[in-house]
Tab-separated table of C-alpha atoms in Angstrom:
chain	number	residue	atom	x	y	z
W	55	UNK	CA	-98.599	219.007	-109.662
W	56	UNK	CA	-98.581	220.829	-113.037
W	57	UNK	CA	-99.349	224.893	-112.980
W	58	UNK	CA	-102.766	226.410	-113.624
W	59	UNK	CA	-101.952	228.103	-117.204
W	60	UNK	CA	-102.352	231.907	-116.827
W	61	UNK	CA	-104.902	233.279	-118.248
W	62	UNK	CA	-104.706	236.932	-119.536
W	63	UNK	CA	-107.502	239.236	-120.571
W	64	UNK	CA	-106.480	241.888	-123.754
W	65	UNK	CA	-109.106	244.418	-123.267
W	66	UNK	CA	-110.259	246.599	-125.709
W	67	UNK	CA	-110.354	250.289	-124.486
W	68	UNK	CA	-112.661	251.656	-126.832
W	69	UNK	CA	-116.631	251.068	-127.934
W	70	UNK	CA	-117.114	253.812	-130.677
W	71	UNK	CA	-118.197	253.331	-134.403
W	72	UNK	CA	-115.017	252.832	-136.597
W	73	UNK	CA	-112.861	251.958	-133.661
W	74	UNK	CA	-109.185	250.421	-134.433
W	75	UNK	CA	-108.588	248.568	-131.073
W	76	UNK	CA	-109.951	245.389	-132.476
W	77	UNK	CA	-106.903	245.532	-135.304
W	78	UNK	CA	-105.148	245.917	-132.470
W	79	UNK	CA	-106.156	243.366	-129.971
W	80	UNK	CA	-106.502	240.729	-132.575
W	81	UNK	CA	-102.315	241.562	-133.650
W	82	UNK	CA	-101.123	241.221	-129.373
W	83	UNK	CA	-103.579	238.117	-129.419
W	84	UNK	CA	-101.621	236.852	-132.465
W	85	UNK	CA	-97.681	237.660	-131.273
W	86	UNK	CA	-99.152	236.224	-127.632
W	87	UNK	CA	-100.900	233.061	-129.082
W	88	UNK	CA	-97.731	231.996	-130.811
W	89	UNK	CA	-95.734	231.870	-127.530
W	90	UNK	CA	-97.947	229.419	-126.130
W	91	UNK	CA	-97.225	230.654	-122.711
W	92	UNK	CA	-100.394	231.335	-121.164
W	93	UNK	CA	-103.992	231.707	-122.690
W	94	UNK	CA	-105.106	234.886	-124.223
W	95	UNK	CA	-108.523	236.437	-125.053
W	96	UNK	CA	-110.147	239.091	-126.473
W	97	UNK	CA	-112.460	240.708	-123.922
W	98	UNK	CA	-114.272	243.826	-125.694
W	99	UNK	CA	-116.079	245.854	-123.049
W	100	UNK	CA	-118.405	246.852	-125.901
W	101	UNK	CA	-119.932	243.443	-126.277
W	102	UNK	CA	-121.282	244.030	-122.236
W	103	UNK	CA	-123.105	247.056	-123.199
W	104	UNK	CA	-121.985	248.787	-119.693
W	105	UNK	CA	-124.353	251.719	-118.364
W	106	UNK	CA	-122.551	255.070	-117.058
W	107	UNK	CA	-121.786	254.224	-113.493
W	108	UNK	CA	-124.335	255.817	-111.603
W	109	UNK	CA	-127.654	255.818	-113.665
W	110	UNK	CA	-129.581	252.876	-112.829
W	111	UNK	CA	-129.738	250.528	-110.271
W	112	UNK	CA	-127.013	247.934	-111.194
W	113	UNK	CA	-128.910	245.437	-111.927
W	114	UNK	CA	-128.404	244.654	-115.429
W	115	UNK	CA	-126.673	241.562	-116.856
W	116	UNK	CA	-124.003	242.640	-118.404
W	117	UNK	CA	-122.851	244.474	-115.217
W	118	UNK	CA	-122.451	240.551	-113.594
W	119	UNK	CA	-121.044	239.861	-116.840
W	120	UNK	CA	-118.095	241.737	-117.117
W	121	UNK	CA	-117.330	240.933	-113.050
W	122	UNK	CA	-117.496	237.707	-113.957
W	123	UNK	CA	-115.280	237.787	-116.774
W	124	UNK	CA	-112.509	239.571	-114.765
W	125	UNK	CA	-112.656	237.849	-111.888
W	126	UNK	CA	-111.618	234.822	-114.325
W	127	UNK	CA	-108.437	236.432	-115.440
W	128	UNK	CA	-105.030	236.461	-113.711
W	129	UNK	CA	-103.953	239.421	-115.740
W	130	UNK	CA	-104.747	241.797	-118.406
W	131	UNK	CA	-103.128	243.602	-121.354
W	132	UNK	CA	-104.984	246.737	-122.115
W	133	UNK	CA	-105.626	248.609	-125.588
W	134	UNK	CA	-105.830	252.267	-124.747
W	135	UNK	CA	-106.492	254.773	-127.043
W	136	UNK	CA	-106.095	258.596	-126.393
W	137	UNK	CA	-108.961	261.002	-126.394
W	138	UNK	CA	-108.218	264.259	-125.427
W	139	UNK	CA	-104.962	263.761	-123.161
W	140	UNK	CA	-106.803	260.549	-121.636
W	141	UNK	CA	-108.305	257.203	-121.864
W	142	UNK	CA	-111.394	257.052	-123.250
W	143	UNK	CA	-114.689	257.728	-121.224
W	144	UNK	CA	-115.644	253.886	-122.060
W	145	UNK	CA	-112.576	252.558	-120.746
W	146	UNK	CA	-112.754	254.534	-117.785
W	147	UNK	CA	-116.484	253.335	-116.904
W	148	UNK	CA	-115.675	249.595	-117.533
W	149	UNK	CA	-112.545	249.912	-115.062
W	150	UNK	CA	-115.370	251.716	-112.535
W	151	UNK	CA	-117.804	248.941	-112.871
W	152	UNK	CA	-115.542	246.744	-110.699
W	153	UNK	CA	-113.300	246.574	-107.707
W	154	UNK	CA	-112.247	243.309	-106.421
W	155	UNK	CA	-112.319	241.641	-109.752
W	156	UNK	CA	-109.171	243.620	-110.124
W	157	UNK	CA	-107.857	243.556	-106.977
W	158	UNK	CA	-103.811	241.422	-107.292
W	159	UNK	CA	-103.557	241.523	-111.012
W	160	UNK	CA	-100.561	242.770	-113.529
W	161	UNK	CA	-101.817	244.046	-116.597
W	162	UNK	CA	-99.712	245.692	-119.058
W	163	UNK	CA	-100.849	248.548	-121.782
W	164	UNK	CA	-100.216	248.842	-125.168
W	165	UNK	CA	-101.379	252.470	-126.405
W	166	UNK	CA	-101.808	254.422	-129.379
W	167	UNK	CA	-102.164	257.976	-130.565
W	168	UNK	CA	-100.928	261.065	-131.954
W	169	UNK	CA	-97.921	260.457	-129.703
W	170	UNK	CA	-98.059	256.966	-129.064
W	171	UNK	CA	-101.162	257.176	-126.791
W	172	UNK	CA	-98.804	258.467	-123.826
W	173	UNK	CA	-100.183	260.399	-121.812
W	174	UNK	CA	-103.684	258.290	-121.865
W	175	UNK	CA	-101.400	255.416	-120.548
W	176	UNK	CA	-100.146	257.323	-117.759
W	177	UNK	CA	-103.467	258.049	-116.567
W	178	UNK	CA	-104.382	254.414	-117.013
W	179	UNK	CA	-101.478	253.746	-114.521
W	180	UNK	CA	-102.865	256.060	-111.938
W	181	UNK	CA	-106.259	254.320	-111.851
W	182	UNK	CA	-105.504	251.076	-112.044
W	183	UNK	CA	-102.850	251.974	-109.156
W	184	UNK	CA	-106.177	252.342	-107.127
W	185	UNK	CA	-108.041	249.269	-108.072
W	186	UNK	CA	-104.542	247.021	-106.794
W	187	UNK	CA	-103.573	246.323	-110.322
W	188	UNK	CA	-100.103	245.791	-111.040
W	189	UNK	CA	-98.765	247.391	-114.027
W	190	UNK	CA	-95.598	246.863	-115.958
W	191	UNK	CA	-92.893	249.272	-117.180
W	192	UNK	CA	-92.795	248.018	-120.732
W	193	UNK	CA	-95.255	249.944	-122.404
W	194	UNK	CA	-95.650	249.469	-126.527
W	195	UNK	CA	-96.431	252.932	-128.125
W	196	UNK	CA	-97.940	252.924	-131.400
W	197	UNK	CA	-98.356	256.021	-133.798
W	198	UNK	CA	-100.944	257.255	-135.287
W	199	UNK	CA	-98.742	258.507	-138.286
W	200	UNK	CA	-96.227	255.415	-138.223
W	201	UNK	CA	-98.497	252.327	-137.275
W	202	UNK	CA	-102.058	253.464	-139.268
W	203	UNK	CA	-102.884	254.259	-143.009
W	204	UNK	CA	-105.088	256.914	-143.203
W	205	UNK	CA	-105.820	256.700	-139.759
W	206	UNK	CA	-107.942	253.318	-139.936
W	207	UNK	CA	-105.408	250.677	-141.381
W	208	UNK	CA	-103.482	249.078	-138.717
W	209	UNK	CA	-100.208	248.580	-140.335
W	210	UNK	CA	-97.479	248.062	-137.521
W	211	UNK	CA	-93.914	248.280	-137.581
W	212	UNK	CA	-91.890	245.278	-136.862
W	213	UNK	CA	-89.890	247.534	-134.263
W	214	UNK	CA	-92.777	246.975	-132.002
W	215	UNK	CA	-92.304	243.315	-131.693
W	216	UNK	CA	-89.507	243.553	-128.920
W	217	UNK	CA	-92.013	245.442	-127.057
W	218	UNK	CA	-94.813	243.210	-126.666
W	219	UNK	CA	-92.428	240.780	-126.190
W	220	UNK	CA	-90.898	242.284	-123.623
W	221	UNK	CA	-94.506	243.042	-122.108
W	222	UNK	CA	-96.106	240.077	-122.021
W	223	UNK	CA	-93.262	238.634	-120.201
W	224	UNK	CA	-93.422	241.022	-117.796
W	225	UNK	CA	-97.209	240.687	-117.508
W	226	UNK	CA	-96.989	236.656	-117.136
W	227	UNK	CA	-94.112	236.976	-114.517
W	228	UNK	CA	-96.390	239.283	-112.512
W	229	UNK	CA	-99.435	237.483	-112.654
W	230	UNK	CA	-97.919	234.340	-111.974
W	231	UNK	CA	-96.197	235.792	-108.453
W	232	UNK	CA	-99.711	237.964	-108.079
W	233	UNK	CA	-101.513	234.322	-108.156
W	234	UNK	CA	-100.123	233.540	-105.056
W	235	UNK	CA	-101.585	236.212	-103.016
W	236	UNK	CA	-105.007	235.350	-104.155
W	237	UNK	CA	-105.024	231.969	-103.400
């Protein structure tokens, strides 16, 4: 009996005006597409139009959406952006708006910033500890100064190919074993 393909989520981490993360979700889409591994899709919590947790009633659709959506995926690749030390307040609100759609996952995180989007990754790690998600050591840091022209051009360097390389495997061998447990 042939294997389920994986399917793995990249999410976009940020909703603002004159955001980058679509440059570069749509660049891990491409280096993941071409190794035909597993199936990869956008999935830009923007285009769910999320409420702040807390301030209505829950009802709305794109609440159901988005649970939907991840409950679909076996794993996830995340773009996080730093603001101020941390993830952004988007990112952080999406990850609220579910629990066991997350529950026995691996997701991996691919970060940018003034240093590399550090430190907003390590937060990342902390809460996705809490909703059961399994992350992965490699982590791809891009720079601000290195990987962007004037701070809006996503222009990478080709040293970051290992990387996501490197991650993806990581994130397919996880989800794959993860699979298992939700059966």
């Amino acid at each position: 009996m042939a294997q389920e393909s994986l399917k793995i989520g990249i999410i976009l981490g940020s909703t603002r005006q004159g955001r980058v993360s679509p440059q570069v979700g749509e660049w891990v889409k491409k280096l993941a597409d071409e190794r035909g591994d597993a199936t990869y899709e956008i999935v830009d919590i923007a285009e769910y139009e999320l409420p702040f947790l807390g301030t209505t009633d829950g009802t709305e659709p794109g609440i159901a959406a988005w649970n939907e959506k991840l409950a679909s995926l076996d794993g996830f690749v995340f773009i996080a952006q730093e603001y101020n030390h941390s993830i952004s307040g988007s990112l952080k609100n999406a990850l609220d708006f579910a629990r066991d759609a997350w529950y026995n996952k691996a997701a991996g995180i691919v970060s940018y910033g003034s240093t590399g989007g550090a430190r907003a990754a390590e937060h990342l790690r902390g809460i996705l500890g809490e909703l059961k998600v399994a992350d992965v050591r490699t982590h791809p840091t891009l720079s601000l100064f290195l990987d962007f022209e004037n701070g809006q051009d996503f222009k990478p360097q080709d040293l970051h190919h290992a990387n996501i390389t490197a991650m993806l495997d990581e994130v397919n061998e996880w989800s794959t074993a993860l699979k298992t447990i939700r059966k």
